[in-house]
């Protein structure tokens, strides 16, 4: 009888250990599902209790930029006893959509969200609390007028036109020729403003400005035609690009044509690729918005809303100009 009781005890003890291990494994597995395949910085590190939780997100292509937004937000959030979490999925064969990130944010129910919006991010459902109310959202990148948002932090395109024209003028000792890669196929008024201001500023300085429509589509790939036009251009001094994609395209074409140093590139870009070409000396000047300052301004706008019930609908982002140092 003692043997049977002992055997029963060890059987029950074994089952208890098995259940304990299974439970712990399940917890770690769930954490992996929620956080896995992501570049995530947790908001709940340490023991200090925070009053607010701010969630920063965007797709993997913009990780470097979003990481700088996170750094700026983290600095400013300390003034408000707020915790900041960044969640950016790693690059995968199938791109993670911003909508799925919004859905994940709705699951977490943070007090506020800062999101990088791409031009292709349309028909988005804004993140909501479980009671159906909108989670306060501040965006940057590209403005989506259909998306309910407290604030958009973006560029003053008129001022950006002045900055571009100033940097173009400082690159000439005498009259010259430039080609502007223009992707404004949708007649976006912001880019039209940029082009108009830049062209007006340059036309009285003997600088010949030629605009080249550069837009990729599903049916055609424009690199070959652009390469041919650049190769046949007469006495081309500078290529000006207004987007990250076109900065990369111009850099690749100039490299292929063995014109690095002969044809300068004054580009716009915030991503790792444009920065790489700048660091290699292929891009002479790189103009970008300051992501760290965006993070600081976003947090300030969130607490403006929390404290006063409103926020500035459009906030001007700071612009940085990176120039190659002459040796």
Short mmCIF file of C-alpha atoms in Angstrom, two decimals, residues 61-66 116 243-245 247-248 268-279 286-289 291:
data_model
loop_
_atom_site.label_atom_id
_atom_site.label_comp_id
_atom_site.label_asym_id
_atom_site.label_seq_id
_atom_site.Cartn_x
_atom_site.Cartn_y
_atom_site.Cartn_z
CA UNK A 61 12.17 50.24 -44.76
CA UNK A 62 12.12 53.31 -42.52
CA UNK A 63 13.73 51.76 -39.43
CA UNK A 64 16.74 54.11 -39.30
CA UNK A 65 14.52 57.19 -39.51
CA UNK A 66 11.98 55.85 -37.01
CA UNK A 116 5.61 56.99 -40.16
CA UNK A 243 12.82 61.81 -52.98
CA UNK A 244 14.78 59.00 -51.35
CA UNK A 245 14.07 56.65 -54.28
CA UNK A 247 18.42 59.90 -54.88
CA UNK A 248 19.28 56.21 -54.95
CA UNK A 268 16.81 64.46 -50.63
CA UNK A 269 16.60 61.40 -48.42
CA UNK A 270 16.15 60.05 -44.92
CA UNK A 271 16.92 56.37 -45.42
CA UNK A 272 19.98 54.19 -45.08
CA UNK A 273 20.50 53.94 -48.86
CA UNK A 274 20.71 57.67 -49.52
CA UNK A 275 23.01 58.06 -46.51
CA UNK A 276 25.24 55.28 -47.84
CA UNK A 277 25.68 57.02 -51.21
CA UNK A 278 26.38 60.29 -49.43
CA UNK A 279 29.01 58.68 -47.22
CA UNK A 286 22.00 65.42 -48.85
CA UNK A 287 18.98 67.34 -47.61
CA UNK A 288 16.71 65.65 -45.10
CA UNK A 289 14.29 66.41 -42.32
CA UNK A 291 13.98 62.85 -37.35
#
